[in-house]
PDB file of C-alpha atoms in Angstrom:
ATOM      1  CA  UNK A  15      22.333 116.950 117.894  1.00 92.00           C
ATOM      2  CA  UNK A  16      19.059 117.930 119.644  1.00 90.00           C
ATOM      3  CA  UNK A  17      16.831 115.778 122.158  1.00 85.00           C
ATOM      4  CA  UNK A  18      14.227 116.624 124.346  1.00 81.00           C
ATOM      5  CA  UNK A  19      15.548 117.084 127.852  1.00 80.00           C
ATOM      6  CA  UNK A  20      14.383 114.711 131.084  1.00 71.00           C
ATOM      7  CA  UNK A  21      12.660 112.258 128.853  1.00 62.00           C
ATOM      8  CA  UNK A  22      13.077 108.308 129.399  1.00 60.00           C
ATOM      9  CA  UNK A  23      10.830 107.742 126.586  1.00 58.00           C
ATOM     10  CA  UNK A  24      12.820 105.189 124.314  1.00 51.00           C
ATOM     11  CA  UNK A  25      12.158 107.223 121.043  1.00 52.00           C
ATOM     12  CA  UNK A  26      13.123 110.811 121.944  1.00 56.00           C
ATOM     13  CA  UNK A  27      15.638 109.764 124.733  1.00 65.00           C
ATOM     14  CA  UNK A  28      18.147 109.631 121.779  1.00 77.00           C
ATOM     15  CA  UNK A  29      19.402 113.169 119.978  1.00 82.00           C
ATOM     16  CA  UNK A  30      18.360 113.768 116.408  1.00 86.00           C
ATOM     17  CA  UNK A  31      21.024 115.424 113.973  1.00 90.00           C
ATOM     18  CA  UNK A  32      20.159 118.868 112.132  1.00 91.00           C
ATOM     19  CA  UNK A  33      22.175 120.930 110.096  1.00 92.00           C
ATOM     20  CA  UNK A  34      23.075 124.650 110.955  1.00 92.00           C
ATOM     21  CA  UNK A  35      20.531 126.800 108.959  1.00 94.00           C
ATOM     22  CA  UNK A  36      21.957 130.339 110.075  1.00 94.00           C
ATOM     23  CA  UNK A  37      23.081 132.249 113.062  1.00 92.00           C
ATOM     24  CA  UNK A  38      20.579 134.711 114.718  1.00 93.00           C
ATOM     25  CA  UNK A  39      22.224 137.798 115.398  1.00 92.00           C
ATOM     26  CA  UNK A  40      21.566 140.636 117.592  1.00 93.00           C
ATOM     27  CA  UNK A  41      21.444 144.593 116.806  1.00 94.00           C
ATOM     28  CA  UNK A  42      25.137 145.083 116.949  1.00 89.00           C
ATOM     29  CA  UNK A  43      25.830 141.717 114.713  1.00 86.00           C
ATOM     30  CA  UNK A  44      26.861 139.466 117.208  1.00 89.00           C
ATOM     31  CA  UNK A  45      25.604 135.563 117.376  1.00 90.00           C
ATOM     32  CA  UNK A  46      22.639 135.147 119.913  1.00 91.00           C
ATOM     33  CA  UNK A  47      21.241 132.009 118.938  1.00 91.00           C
ATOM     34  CA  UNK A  48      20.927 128.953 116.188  1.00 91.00           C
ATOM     35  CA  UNK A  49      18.364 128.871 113.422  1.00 93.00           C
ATOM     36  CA  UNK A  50      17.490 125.111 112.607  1.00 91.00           C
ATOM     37  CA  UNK A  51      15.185 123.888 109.861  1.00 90.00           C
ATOM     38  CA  UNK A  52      13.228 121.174 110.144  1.00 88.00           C
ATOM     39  CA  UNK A  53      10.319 118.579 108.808  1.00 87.00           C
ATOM     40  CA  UNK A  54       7.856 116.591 110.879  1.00 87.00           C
ATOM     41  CA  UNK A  55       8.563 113.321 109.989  1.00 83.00           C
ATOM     42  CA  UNK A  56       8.680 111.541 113.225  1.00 81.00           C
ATOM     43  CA  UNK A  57       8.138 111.461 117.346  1.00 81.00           C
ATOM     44  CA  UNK A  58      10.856 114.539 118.226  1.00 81.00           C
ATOM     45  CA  UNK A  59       9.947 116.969 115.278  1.00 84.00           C
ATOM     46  CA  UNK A  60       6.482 116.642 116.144  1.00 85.00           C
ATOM     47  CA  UNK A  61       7.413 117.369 119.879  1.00 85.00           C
ATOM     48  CA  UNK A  62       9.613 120.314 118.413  1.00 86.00           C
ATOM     49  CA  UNK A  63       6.340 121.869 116.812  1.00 87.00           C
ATOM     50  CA  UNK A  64       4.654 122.102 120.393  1.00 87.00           C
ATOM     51  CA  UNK A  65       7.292 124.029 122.234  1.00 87.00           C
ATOM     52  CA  UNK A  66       7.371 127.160 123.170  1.00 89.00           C
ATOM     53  CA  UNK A  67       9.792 130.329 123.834  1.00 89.00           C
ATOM     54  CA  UNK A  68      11.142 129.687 127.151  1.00 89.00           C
ATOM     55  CA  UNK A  69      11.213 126.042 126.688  1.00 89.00           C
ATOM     56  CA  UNK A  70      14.612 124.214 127.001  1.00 89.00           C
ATOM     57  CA  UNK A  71      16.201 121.728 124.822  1.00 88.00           C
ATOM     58  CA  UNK A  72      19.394 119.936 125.023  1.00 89.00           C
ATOM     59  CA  UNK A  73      21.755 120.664 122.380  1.00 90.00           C
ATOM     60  CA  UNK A  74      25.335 119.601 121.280  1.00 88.00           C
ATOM     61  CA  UNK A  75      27.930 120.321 119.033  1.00 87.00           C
ATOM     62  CA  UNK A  76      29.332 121.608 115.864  1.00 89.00           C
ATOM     63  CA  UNK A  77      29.908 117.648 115.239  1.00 91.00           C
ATOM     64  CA  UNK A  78      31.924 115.960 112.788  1.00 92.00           C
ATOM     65  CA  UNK A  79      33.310 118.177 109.564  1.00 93.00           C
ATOM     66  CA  UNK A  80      32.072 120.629 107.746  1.00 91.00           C
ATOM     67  CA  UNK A  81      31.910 122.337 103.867  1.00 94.00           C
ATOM     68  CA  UNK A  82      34.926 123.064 102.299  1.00 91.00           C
ATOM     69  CA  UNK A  83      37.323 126.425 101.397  1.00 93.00           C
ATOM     70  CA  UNK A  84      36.439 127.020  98.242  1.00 96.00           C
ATOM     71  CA  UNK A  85      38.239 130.207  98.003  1.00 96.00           C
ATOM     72  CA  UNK A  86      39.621 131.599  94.925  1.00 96.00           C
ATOM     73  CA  UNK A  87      36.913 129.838  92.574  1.00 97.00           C
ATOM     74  CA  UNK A  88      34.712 131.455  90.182  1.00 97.00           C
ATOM     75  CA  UNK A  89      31.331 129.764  90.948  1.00 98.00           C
ATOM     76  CA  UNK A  90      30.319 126.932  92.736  1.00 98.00           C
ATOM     77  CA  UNK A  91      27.254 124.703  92.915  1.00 98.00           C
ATOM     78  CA  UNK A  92      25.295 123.647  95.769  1.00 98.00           C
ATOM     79  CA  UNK A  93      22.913 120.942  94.279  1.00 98.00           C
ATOM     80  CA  UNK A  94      19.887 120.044  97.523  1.00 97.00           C
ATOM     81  CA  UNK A  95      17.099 117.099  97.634  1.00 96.00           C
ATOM     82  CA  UNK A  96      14.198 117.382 100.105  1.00 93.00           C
ATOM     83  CA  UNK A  97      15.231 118.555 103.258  1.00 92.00           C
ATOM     84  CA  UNK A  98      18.622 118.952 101.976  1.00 94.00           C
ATOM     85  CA  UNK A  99      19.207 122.164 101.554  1.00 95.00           C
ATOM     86  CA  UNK A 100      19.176 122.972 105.125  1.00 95.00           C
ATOM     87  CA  UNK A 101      22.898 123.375 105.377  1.00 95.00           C
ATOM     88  CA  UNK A 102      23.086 125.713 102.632  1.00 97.00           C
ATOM     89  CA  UNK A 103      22.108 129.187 103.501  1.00 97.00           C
ATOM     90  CA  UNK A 104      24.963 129.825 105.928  1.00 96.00           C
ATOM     91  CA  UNK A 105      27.662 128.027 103.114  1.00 97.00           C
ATOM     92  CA  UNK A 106      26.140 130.348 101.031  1.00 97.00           C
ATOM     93  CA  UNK A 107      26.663 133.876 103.228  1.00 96.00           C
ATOM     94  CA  UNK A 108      30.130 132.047 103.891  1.00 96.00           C
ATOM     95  CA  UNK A 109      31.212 131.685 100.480  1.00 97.00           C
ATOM     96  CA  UNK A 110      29.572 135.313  98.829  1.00 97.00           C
ATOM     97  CA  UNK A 111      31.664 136.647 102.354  1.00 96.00           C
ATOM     98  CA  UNK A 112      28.180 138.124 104.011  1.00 94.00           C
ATOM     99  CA  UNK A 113      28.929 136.401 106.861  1.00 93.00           C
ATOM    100  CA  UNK A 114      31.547 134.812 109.186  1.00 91.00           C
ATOM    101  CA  UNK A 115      31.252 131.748 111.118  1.00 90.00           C
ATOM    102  CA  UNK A 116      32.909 130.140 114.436  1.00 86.00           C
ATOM    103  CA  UNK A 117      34.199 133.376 115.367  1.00 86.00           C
ATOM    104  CA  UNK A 118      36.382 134.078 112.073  1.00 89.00           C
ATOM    105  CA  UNK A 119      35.491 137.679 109.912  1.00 91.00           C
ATOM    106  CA  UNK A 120      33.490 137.649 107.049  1.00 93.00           C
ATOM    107  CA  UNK A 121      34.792 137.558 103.054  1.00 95.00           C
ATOM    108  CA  UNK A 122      34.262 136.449 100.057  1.00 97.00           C
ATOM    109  CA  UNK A 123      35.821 133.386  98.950  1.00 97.00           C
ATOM    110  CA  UNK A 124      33.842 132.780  95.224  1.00 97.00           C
ATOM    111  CA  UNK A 125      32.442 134.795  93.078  1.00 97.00           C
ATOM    112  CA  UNK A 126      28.738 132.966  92.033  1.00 98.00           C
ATOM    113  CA  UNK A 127      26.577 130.546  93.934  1.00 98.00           C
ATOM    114  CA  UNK A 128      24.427 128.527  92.289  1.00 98.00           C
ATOM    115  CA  UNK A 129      21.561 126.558  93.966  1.00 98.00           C
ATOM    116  CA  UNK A 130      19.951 123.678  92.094  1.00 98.00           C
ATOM    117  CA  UNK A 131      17.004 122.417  94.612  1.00 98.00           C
ATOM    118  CA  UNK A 132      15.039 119.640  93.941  1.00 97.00           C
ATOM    119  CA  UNK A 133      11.587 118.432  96.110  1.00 97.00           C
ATOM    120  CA  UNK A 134       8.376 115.836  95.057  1.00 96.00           C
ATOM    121  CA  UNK A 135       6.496 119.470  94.781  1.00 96.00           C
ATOM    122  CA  UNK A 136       6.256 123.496  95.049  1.00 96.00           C
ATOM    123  CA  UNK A 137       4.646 122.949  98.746  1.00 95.00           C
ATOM    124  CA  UNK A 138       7.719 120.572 100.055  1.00 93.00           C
ATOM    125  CA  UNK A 139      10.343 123.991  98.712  1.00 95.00           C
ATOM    126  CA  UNK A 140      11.570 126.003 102.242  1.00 94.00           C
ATOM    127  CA  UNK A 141      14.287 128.945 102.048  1.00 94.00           C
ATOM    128  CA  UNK A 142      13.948 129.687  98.157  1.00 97.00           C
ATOM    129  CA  UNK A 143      13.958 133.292  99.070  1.00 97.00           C
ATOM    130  CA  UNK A 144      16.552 133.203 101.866  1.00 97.00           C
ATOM    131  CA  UNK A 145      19.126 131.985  99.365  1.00 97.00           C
ATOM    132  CA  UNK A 146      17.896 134.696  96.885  1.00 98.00           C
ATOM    133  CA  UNK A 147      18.813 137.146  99.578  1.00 97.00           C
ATOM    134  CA  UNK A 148      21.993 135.755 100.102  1.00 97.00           C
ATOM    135  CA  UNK A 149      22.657 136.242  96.476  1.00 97.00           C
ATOM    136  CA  UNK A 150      22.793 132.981  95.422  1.00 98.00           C
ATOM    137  CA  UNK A 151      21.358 131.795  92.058  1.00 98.00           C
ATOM    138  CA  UNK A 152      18.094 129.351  92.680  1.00 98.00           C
ATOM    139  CA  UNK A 153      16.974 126.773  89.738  1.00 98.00           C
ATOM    140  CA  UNK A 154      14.055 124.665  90.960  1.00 98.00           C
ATOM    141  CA  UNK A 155      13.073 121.270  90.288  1.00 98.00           C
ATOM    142  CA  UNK A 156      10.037 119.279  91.345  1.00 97.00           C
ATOM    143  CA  UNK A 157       8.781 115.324  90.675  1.00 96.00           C
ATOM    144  CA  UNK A 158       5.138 116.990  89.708  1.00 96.00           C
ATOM    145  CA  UNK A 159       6.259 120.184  87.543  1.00 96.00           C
ATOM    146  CA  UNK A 160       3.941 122.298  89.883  1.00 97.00           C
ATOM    147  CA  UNK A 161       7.120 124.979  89.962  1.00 97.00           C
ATOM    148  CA  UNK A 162      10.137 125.260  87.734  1.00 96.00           C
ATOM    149  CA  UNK A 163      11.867 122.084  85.512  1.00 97.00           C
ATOM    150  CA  UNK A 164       9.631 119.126  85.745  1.00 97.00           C
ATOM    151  CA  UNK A 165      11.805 116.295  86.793  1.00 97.00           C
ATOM    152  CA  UNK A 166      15.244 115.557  88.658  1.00 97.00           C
ATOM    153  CA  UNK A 167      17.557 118.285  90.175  1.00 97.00           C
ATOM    154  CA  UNK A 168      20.442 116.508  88.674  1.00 97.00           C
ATOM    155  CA  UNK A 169      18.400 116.835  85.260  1.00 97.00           C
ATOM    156  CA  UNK A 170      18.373 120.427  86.229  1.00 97.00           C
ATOM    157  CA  UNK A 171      21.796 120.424  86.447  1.00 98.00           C
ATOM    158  CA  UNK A 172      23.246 119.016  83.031  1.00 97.00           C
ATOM    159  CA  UNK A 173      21.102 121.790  81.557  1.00 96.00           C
ATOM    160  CA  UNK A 174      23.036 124.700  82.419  1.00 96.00           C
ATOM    161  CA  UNK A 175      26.633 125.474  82.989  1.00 94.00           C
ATOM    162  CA  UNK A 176      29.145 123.554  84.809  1.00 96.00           C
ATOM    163  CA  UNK A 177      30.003 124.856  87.880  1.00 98.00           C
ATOM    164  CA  UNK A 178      34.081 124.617  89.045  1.00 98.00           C
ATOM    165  CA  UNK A 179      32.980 122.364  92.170  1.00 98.00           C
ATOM    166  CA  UNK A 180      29.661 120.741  93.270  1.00 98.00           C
ATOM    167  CA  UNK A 181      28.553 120.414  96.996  1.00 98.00           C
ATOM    168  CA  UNK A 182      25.357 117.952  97.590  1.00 97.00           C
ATOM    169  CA  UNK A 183      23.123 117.160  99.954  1.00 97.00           C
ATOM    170  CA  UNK A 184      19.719 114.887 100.125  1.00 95.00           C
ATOM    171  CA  UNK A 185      18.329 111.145  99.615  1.00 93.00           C
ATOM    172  CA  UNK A 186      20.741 108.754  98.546  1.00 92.00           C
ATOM    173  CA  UNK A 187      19.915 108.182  95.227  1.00 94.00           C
ATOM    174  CA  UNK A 188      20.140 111.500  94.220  1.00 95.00           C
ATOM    175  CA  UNK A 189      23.389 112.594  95.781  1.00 95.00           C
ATOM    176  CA  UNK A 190      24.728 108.976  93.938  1.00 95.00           C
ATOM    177  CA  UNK A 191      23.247 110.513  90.551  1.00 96.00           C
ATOM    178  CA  UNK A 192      25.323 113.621  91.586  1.00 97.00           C
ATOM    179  CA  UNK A 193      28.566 111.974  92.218  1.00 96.00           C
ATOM    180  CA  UNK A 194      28.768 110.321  88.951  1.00 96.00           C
ATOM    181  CA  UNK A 195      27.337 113.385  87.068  1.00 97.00           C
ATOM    182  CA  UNK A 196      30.480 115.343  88.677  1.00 97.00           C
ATOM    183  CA  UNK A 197      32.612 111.698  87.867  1.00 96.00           C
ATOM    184  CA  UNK A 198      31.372 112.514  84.115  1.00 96.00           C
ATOM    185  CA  UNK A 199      32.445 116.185  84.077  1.00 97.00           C
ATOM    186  CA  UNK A 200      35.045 115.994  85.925  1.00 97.00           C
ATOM    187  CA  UNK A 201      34.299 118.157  88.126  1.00 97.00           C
ATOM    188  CA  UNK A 202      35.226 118.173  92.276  1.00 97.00           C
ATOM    189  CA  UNK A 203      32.408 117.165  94.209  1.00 98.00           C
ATOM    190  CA  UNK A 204      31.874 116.837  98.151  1.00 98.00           C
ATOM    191  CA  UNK A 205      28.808 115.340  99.738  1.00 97.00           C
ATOM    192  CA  UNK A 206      26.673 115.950 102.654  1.00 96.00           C
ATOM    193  CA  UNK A 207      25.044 112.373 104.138  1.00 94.00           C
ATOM    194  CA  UNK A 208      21.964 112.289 105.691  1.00 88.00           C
ATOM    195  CA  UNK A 209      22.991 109.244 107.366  1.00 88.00           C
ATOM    196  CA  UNK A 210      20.635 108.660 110.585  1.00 86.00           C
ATOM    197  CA  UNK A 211      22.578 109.298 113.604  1.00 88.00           C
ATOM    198  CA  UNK A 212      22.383 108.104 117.607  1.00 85.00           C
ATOM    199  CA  UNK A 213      24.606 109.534 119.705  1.00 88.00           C
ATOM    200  CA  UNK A 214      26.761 112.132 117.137  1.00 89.00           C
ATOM    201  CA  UNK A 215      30.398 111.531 118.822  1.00 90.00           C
ATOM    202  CA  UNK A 216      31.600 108.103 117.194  1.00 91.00           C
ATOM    203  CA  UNK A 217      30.561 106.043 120.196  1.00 91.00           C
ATOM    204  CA  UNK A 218      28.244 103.825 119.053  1.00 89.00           C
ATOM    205  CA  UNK A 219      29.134 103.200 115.335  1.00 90.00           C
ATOM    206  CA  UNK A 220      25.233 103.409 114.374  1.00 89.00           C
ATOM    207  CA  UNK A 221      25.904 106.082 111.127  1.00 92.00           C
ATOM    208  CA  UNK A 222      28.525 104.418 108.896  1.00 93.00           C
ATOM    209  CA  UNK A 223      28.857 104.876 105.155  1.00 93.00           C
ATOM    210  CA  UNK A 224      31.121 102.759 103.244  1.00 93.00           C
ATOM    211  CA  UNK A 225      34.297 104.519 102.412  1.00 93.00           C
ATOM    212  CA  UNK A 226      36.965 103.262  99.153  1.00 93.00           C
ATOM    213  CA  UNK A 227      39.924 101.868 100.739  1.00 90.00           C
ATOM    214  CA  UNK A 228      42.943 100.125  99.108  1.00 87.00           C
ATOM    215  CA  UNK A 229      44.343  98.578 103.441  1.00 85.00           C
ATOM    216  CA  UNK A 230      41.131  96.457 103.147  1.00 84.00           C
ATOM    217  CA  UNK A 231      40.653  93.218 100.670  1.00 85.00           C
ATOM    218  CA  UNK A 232      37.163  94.338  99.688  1.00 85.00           C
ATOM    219  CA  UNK A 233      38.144  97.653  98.910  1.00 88.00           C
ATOM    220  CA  UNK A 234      35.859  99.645 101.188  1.00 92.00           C
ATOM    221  CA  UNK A 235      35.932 100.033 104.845  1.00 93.00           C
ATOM    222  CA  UNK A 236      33.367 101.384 107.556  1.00 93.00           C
ATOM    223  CA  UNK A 237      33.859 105.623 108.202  1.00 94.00           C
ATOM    224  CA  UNK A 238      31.861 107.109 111.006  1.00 94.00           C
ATOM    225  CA  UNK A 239      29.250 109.606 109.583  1.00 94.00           C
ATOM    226  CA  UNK A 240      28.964 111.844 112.644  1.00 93.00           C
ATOM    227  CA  UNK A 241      32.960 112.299 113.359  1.00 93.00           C
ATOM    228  CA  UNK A 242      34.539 111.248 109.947  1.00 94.00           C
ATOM    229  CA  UNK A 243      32.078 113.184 107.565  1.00 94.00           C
ATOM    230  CA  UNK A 244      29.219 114.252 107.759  1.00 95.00           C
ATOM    231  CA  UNK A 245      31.184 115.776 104.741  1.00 96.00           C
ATOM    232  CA  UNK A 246      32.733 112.948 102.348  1.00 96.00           C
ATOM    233  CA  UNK A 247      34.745 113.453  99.170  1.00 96.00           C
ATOM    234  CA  UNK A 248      32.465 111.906  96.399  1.00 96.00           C
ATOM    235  CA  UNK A 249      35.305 110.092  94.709  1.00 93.00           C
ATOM    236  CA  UNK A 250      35.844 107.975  98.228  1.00 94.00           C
ATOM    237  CA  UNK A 251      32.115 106.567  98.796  1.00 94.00           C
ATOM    238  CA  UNK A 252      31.002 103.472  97.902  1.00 93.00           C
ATOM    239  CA  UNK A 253      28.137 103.180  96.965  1.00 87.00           C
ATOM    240  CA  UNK A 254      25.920  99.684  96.996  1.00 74.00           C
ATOM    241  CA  UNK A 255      25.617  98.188  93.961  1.00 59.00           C
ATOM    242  CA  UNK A 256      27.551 100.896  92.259  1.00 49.00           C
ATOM    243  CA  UNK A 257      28.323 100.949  88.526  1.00 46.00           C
TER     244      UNK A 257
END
């Protein structure tokens, strides 16, 4: 969670979530500093464009849950919408074993990652050549065709091979569309929500996602985004109007 510090304006007196893009490292490899990705879309990430080194922001966290151990798989796929591929990079260093995080020593826990990323257009795509770094496998989708398959990243998807477990993030829709693709293929799928979030620590209940229960008579219950996910088994969301 980021906000701007000693602000009383109404609109950035609240944090703002943002995944972990990468660690910033010094010359002898140790962690310095956080590398966050964003898009202007509102009051904060417009403020966030105007500041400069030196400048101070409050910041706090990890929050919630994060990506699963995959270790021991073959290849895994890491399907993005939009903005959401923001958490991928470091999964991807984590999983190929380029990189340790929260202090424990790099290795490699799977042997392929595949990235299927998905934006309205080729100007909207950020970190295509990071992941290629990383030495992940990129397929691109966009709404217009202006660069690679013309049409949905989950589109993208059913055309090539099935990966042992799928890992989404992005709008709603598509991350539904994912969840029964991986339903269909039976294939293990965890999910990512972009849920809007106030205060990050399960106080004020503002980021909930409906969760499959069998304890309640409706058979879904309320699950904080920010402390029970932001990770969520794709199996146990409910989805509105779900078929």
């Amino acid at each position: 969670m980021i906000r701007q510090p000693e602000t009383s304006d109404p609109f950035p007196l609240l944090g703002r979530p943002f995944a972990l893009y990468d660690t910033v490292l010094d010359d002898v490899g140790q962690p310095i500093g956080l590398d966050v990705v964003y898009l202007v879309v509102g009051k904060l990430t417009g403020l966030l464009t105007q500041m400069e080194a030196g400048d101070q922001l409050e910041v706090w966290g990890p929050l919630g849950n994060g990506f699963s151990d995959l270790s021991g798989l073959d290849h895994v796929g890491l399907v993005a919408g939009g903005i959401g591929q923001t958490p991928f990079l470091a999964y991807i260093r984590e999983l190929l074993g380029s990189r340790g995080y929260g202090g424990l020593p790099a290795r490699r826990r799977v042997q392929r990652v595949s990235v299927f990323y998905g934006v309205r257009s080729a100007d909207f795509l950020a970190g295509v050549d990071d992941f290629l770094a990383a030495g992940a496998e990129v397929h691109l989708a966009t709404d217009d065709g202006s660069r690679g398959f013309k049409g949905l990243v989950t589109q993208l998807l059913e055309q090539h091979e099935r990966p042992q477990h799928l890992v989404g993030c992005g709008p709603g829709p598509m991350m539904h569309a994912l969840a029964k693709l991986a339903q269909q293929w039976k294939v293990p799928c965890h999910l990512s929500l972009e849920t809007p979030m106030a205060c990050g620590i399960g106080i004020c209940f503002s980021c909930v996602a409906r969760i499959k229960t069998t304890e309640s008579p409706a058979g879904w219950d309320y699950r904080r985004v920010c402390v029970d996910g932001p990770v969520f088994d794709a199996g146990c969301l409910h989805w509105d109007n779900a078929k």
